[in-house]
Amino acid sequence: MSGLMTERTLIDTHLHFFPPEYQKLWLDYEDARKAPHFPG
Protein backbone atom coordinates (compact mmCIF):
# COMPACT_ATOMS: atom_id res chain seq x y z
CA MET A 1 0.00 0.00 0.00
CA SER A 2 2.82 2.44 0.70
CA GLY A 3 3.95 2.12 -2.91
CA LEU A 4 0.65 3.57 -4.07
CA MET A 5 1.01 6.60 -1.82
CA THR A 6 4.39 7.58 -3.29
CA GLU A 7 3.04 7.48 -6.86
CA ARG A 8 0.41 10.18 -6.33
CA THR A 9 1.27 13.57 -7.77
CA LEU A 10 -1.93 15.51 -7.03
CA ILE A 11 -2.14 17.93 -4.12
CA ASP A 12 -5.16 17.52 -1.87
CA THR A 13 -6.77 20.95 -1.63
CA HIS A 14 -9.93 19.99 0.25
CA LEU A 15 -8.89 22.19 3.18
CA HIS A 16 -9.15 25.27 0.92
CA PHE A 17 -5.84 26.83 1.88
CA PHE A 18 -5.18 30.07 0.04
CA PRO A 19 -1.99 32.12 0.38
CA PRO A 20 -2.35 35.44 2.25
CA GLU A 21 -1.75 37.46 -0.93
CA TYR A 22 -4.67 35.71 -2.63
CA GLN A 23 -6.91 36.13 0.43
CA LYS A 24 -6.18 39.89 0.44
CA LEU A 25 -7.16 40.20 -3.23
CA TRP A 26 -10.29 38.17 -2.55
CA LEU A 27 -11.32 40.35 0.40
CA ASP A 28 -10.60 43.55 -1.54
CA TYR A 29 -12.79 42.26 -4.39
CA GLU A 30 -15.63 41.51 -1.98
CA ASP A 31 -15.24 44.90 -0.25
CA ALA A 32 -15.46 46.73 -3.56
CA ARG A 33 -18.72 44.93 -4.35
CA LYS A 34 -20.10 45.06 -0.79
CA ALA A 35 -20.26 41.25 -0.74
CA PRO A 36 -20.17 39.32 2.54
CA HIS A 37 -16.83 37.76 3.42
CA PHE A 38 -16.33 34.04 3.74
CA PRO A 39 -16.40 32.75 7.35
CA GLY A 40 -13.19 32.20 9.24
PDB file of N, CA, C and O in Angstrom:
ATOM      1  N   MET A   1       0.822  -1.204   0.000  1.00  0.00           N
ATOM      2  CA  MET A   1       0.000   0.000   0.000  1.00  0.00           C
ATOM      3  C   MET A   1       0.856   1.254   0.000  1.00  0.00           C
ATOM      4  O   MET A   1       0.495   2.228  -0.601  1.00  0.00           O
ATOM      5  N   SER A   2       1.989   1.240   0.659  1.00  0.00           N
ATOM      6  CA  SER A   2       2.824   2.441   0.701  1.00  0.00           C
ATOM      7  C   SER A   2       3.352   2.802  -0.680  1.00  0.00           C
ATOM      8  O   SER A   2       3.607   3.952  -0.958  1.00  0.00           O
ATOM      9  N   GLY A   3       3.504   1.828  -1.563  1.00  0.00           N
ATOM     10  CA  GLY A   3       3.947   2.119  -2.914  1.00  0.00           C
ATOM     11  C   GLY A   3       2.948   2.970  -3.676  1.00  0.00           C
ATOM     12  O   GLY A   3       3.312   3.808  -4.483  1.00  0.00           O
ATOM     13  N   LEU A   4       1.678   2.765  -3.410  1.00  0.00           N
ATOM     14  CA  LEU A   4       0.654   3.574  -4.066  1.00  0.00           C
ATOM     15  C   LEU A   4       0.701   5.021  -3.604  1.00  0.00           C
ATOM     16  O   LEU A   4       0.473   5.940  -4.371  1.00  0.00           O
ATOM     17  N   MET A   5       0.994   5.248  -2.353  1.00  0.00           N
ATOM     18  CA  MET A   5       1.011   6.603  -1.823  1.00  0.00           C
ATOM     19  C   MET A   5       2.139   7.437  -2.430  1.00  0.00           C
ATOM     20  O   MET A   5       1.996   8.616  -2.626  1.00  0.00           O
ATOM     21  N   THR A   6       3.271   6.825  -2.738  1.00  0.00           N
ATOM     22  CA  THR A   6       4.393   7.582  -3.286  1.00  0.00           C
ATOM     23  C   THR A   6       4.190   7.924  -4.760  1.00  0.00           C
ATOM     24  O   THR A   6       4.852   8.797  -5.268  1.00  0.00           O
ATOM     25  N   GLU A   7       3.259   7.234  -5.442  1.00  0.00           N
ATOM     26  CA  GLU A   7       3.045   7.483  -6.857  1.00  0.00           C
ATOM     27  C   GLU A   7       2.089   8.645  -7.114  1.00  0.00           C
ATOM     28  O   GLU A   7       2.003   9.132  -8.223  1.00  0.00           O
ATOM     29  N   ARG A   8       1.381   9.102  -6.133  1.00  0.00           N
ATOM     30  CA  ARG A   8       0.413  10.182  -6.330  1.00  0.00           C
ATOM     31  C   ARG A   8       1.138  11.505  -6.533  1.00  0.00           C
ATOM     32  O   ARG A   8       2.079  11.821  -5.828  1.00  0.00           O
ATOM     33  N   THR A   9       0.643  12.273  -7.483  1.00  0.00           N
ATOM     34  CA  THR A   9       1.268  13.569  -7.766  1.00  0.00           C
ATOM     35  C   THR A   9       0.299  14.731  -7.567  1.00  0.00           C
ATOM     36  O   THR A   9       0.684  15.873  -7.701  1.00  0.00           O
ATOM     37  N   LEU A  10      -0.960  14.449  -7.248  1.00  0.00           N
ATOM     38  CA  LEU A  10      -1.926  15.513  -7.033  1.00  0.00           C
ATOM     39  C   LEU A  10      -1.823  16.040  -5.609  1.00  0.00           C
ATOM     40  O   LEU A  10      -1.501  15.311  -4.681  1.00  0.00           O
ATOM     41  N   ILE A  11      -2.130  17.305  -5.436  1.00  0.00           N
ATOM     42  CA  ILE A  11      -2.137  17.929  -4.117  1.00  0.00           C
ATOM     43  C   ILE A  11      -3.579  18.001  -3.636  1.00  0.00           C
ATOM     44  O   ILE A  11      -4.449  18.495  -4.349  1.00  0.00           O
ATOM     45  N   ASP A  12      -3.816  17.494  -2.435  1.00  0.00           N
ATOM     46  CA  ASP A  12      -5.158  17.516  -1.868  1.00  0.00           C
ATOM     47  C   ASP A  12      -5.461  18.920  -1.372  1.00  0.00           C
ATOM     48  O   ASP A  12      -4.824  19.416  -0.444  1.00  0.00           O
ATOM     49  N   THR A  13      -6.437  19.574  -1.994  1.00  0.00           N
ATOM     50  CA  THR A  13      -6.769  20.953  -1.627  1.00  0.00           C
ATOM     51  C   THR A  13      -8.120  21.044  -0.924  1.00  0.00           C
ATOM     52  O   THR A  13      -8.717  22.116  -0.878  1.00  0.00           O
ATOM     53  N   HIS A  14      -8.597  19.956  -0.357  1.00  0.00           N
ATOM     54  CA  HIS A  14      -9.928  19.987   0.247  1.00  0.00           C
ATOM     55  C   HIS A  14      -9.998  20.911   1.461  1.00  0.00           C
ATOM     56  O   HIS A  14     -11.078  21.286   1.889  1.00  0.00           O
ATOM     57  N   LEU A  15      -8.871  21.290   2.030  1.00  0.00           N
ATOM     58  CA  LEU A  15      -8.886  22.191   3.178  1.00  0.00           C
ATOM     59  C   LEU A  15      -9.024  23.655   2.757  1.00  0.00           C
ATOM     60  O   LEU A  15      -9.169  24.526   3.590  1.00  0.00           O
ATOM     61  N   HIS A  16      -8.972  23.924   1.457  1.00  0.00           N
ATOM     62  CA  HIS A  16      -9.154  25.269   0.917  1.00  0.00           C
ATOM     63  C   HIS A  16      -8.139  26.265   1.479  1.00  0.00           C
ATOM     64  O   HIS A  16      -8.502  27.343   1.929  1.00  0.00           O
ATOM     65  N   PHE A  17      -6.886  25.903   1.454  1.00  0.00           N
ATOM     66  CA  PHE A  17      -5.839  26.827   1.876  1.00  0.00           C
ATOM     67  C   PHE A  17      -5.525  27.775   0.730  1.00  0.00           C
ATOM     68  O   PHE A  17      -5.284  27.360  -0.397  1.00  0.00           O
ATOM     69  N   PHE A  18      -5.543  29.063   1.027  1.00  0.00           N
ATOM     70  CA  PHE A  18      -5.176  30.069   0.043  1.00  0.00           C
ATOM     71  C   PHE A  18      -4.075  30.935   0.639  1.00  0.00           C
ATOM     72  O   PHE A  18      -4.152  31.326   1.798  1.00  0.00           O
ATOM     73  N   PRO A  19      -3.067  31.272  -0.133  1.00  0.00           N
ATOM     74  CA  PRO A  19      -1.988  32.124   0.378  1.00  0.00           C
ATOM     75  C   PRO A  19      -2.531  33.490   0.801  1.00  0.00           C
ATOM     76  O   PRO A  19      -3.535  33.960   0.261  1.00  0.00           O
ATOM     77  N   PRO A  20      -1.873  34.130   1.759  1.00  0.00           N
ATOM     78  CA  PRO A  20      -2.346  35.437   2.252  1.00  0.00           C
ATOM     79  C   PRO A  20      -2.510  36.487   1.152  1.00  0.00           C
ATOM     80  O   PRO A  20      -3.453  37.282   1.195  1.00  0.00           O
ATOM     81  N   GLU A  21      -1.645  36.489   0.157  1.00  0.00           N
ATOM     82  CA  GLU A  21      -1.753  37.464  -0.931  1.00  0.00           C
ATOM     83  C   GLU A  21      -3.065  37.268  -1.697  1.00  0.00           C
ATOM     84  O   GLU A  21      -3.732  38.231  -2.073  1.00  0.00           O
ATOM     85  N   TYR A  22      -3.424  36.017  -1.922  1.00  0.00           N
ATOM     86  CA  TYR A  22      -4.667  35.715  -2.629  1.00  0.00           C
ATOM     87  C   TYR A  22      -5.870  36.086  -1.772  1.00  0.00           C
ATOM     88  O   TYR A  22      -6.848  36.646  -2.273  1.00  0.00           O
ATOM     89  N   GLN A  23      -5.808  35.790  -0.470  1.00  0.00           N
ATOM     90  CA  GLN A  23      -6.906  36.133   0.427  1.00  0.00           C
ATOM     91  C   GLN A  23      -7.139  37.646   0.448  1.00  0.00           C
ATOM     92  O   GLN A  23      -8.277  38.104   0.458  1.00  0.00           O
ATOM     93  N   LYS A  24      -6.054  38.425   0.440  1.00  0.00           N
ATOM     94  CA  LYS A  24      -6.179  39.893   0.444  1.00  0.00           C
ATOM     95  C   LYS A  24      -6.893  40.365  -0.830  1.00  0.00           C
ATOM     96  O   LYS A  24      -7.802  41.204  -0.766  1.00  0.00           O
ATOM     97  N   LEU A  25      -6.495  39.832  -1.972  1.00  0.00           N
ATOM     98  CA  LEU A  25      -7.157  40.201  -3.227  1.00  0.00           C
ATOM     99  C   LEU A  25      -8.637  39.820  -3.199  1.00  0.00           C
ATOM    100  O   LEU A  25      -9.499  40.565  -3.665  1.00  0.00           O
ATOM    101  N   TRP A  26      -8.923  38.646  -2.642  1.00  0.00           N
ATOM    102  CA  TRP A  26     -10.294  38.166  -2.552  1.00  0.00           C
ATOM    103  C   TRP A  26     -11.130  39.100  -1.676  1.00  0.00           C
ATOM    104  O   TRP A  26     -12.228  39.512  -2.041  1.00  0.00           O
ATOM    105  N   LEU A  27     -10.603  39.470  -0.507  1.00  0.00           N
ATOM    106  CA  LEU A  27     -11.323  40.354   0.404  1.00  0.00           C
ATOM    107  C   LEU A  27     -11.500  41.748  -0.195  1.00  0.00           C
ATOM    108  O   LEU A  27     -12.569  42.364  -0.052  1.00  0.00           O
ATOM    109  N   ASP A  28     -10.481  42.250  -0.880  1.00  0.00           N
ATOM    110  CA  ASP A  28     -10.598  43.551  -1.540  1.00  0.00           C
ATOM    111  C   ASP A  28     -11.688  43.529  -2.613  1.00  0.00           C
ATOM    112  O   ASP A  28     -12.447  44.475  -2.769  1.00  0.00           O
ATOM    113  N   TYR A  29     -11.765  42.421  -3.357  1.00  0.00           N
ATOM    114  CA  TYR A  29     -12.791  42.258  -4.387  1.00  0.00           C
ATOM    115  C   TYR A  29     -14.176  42.288  -3.752  1.00  0.00           C
ATOM    116  O   TYR A  29     -15.084  42.964  -4.241  1.00  0.00           O
ATOM    117  N   GLU A  30     -14.335  41.545  -2.650  1.00  0.00           N
ATOM    118  CA  GLU A  30     -15.625  41.514  -1.976  1.00  0.00           C
ATOM    119  C   GLU A  30     -15.976  42.877  -1.379  1.00  0.00           C
ATOM    120  O   GLU A  30     -17.136  43.292  -1.422  1.00  0.00           O
ATOM    121  N   ASP A  31     -14.997  43.563  -0.798  1.00  0.00           N
ATOM    122  CA  ASP A  31     -15.238  44.895  -0.246  1.00  0.00           C
ATOM    123  C   ASP A  31     -15.721  45.864  -1.321  1.00  0.00           C
ATOM    124  O   ASP A  31     -16.654  46.638  -1.102  1.00  0.00           O
ATOM    125  N   ALA A  32     -15.100  45.817  -2.477  1.00  0.00           N
ATOM    126  CA  ALA A  32     -15.456  46.726  -3.561  1.00  0.00           C
ATOM    127  C   ALA A  32     -16.885  46.496  -4.052  1.00  0.00           C
ATOM    128  O   ALA A  32     -17.531  47.418  -4.541  1.00  0.00           O
ATOM    129  N   ARG A  33     -17.376  45.266  -3.888  1.00  0.00           N
ATOM    130  CA  ARG A  33     -18.718  44.928  -4.353  1.00  0.00           C
ATOM    131  C   ARG A  33     -19.714  44.787  -3.210  1.00  0.00           C
ATOM    132  O   ARG A  33     -20.840  44.348  -3.413  1.00  0.00           O
ATOM    133  N   LYS A  34     -19.260  45.151  -2.000  1.00  0.00           N
ATOM    134  CA  LYS A  34     -20.102  45.058  -0.795  1.00  0.00           C
ATOM    135  C   LYS A  34     -20.671  43.650  -0.616  1.00  0.00           C
ATOM    136  O   LYS A  34     -21.829  43.486  -0.208  1.00  0.00           O
ATOM    137  N   ALA A  35     -19.865  42.656  -0.919  1.00  0.00           N
ATOM    138  CA  ALA A  35     -20.264  41.253  -0.743  1.00  0.00           C
ATOM    139  C   ALA A  35     -19.828  40.767   0.631  1.00  0.00           C
ATOM    140  O   ALA A  35     -18.801  41.222   1.143  1.00  0.00           O
ATOM    141  N   PRO A  36     -20.577  39.857   1.237  1.00  0.00           N
ATOM    142  CA  PRO A  36     -20.171  39.322   2.543  1.00  0.00           C
ATOM    143  C   PRO A  36     -18.907  38.485   2.420  1.00  0.00           C
ATOM    144  O   PRO A  36     -18.708  37.804   1.403  1.00  0.00           O
ATOM    145  N   HIS A  37     -18.069  38.539   3.435  1.00  0.00           N
ATOM    146  CA  HIS A  37     -16.834  37.758   3.423  1.00  0.00           C
ATOM    147  C   HIS A  37     -17.114  36.313   3.795  1.00  0.00           C
ATOM    148  O   HIS A  37     -18.089  36.004   4.468  1.00  0.00           O
ATOM    149  N   PHE A  38     -16.228  35.443   3.371  1.00  0.00           N
ATOM    150  CA  PHE A  38     -16.328  34.037   3.743  1.00  0.00           C
ATOM    151  C   PHE A  38     -16.042  33.894   5.241  1.00  0.00           C
ATOM    152  O   PHE A  38     -15.291  34.677   5.808  1.00  0.00           O
ATOM    153  N   PRO A  39     -16.642  32.914   5.906  1.00  0.00           N
ATOM    154  CA  PRO A  39     -16.400  32.750   7.348  1.00  0.00           C
ATOM    155  C   PRO A  39     -15.001  32.248   7.639  1.00  0.00           C
ATOM    156  O   PRO A  39     -14.448  31.460   6.882  1.00  0.00           O
ATOM    157  N   GLY A  40     -14.466  32.703   8.748  1.00  0.00           N
ATOM    158  CA  GLY A  40     -13.191  32.203   9.242  1.00  0.00           C
ATOM    159  C   GLY A  40     -12.033  32.754   8.523  1.00  0.00           C
ATOM    160  O   GLY A  40     -10.969  32.358   8.433  1.00  0.00           O
TER     161      GLY A  40
END
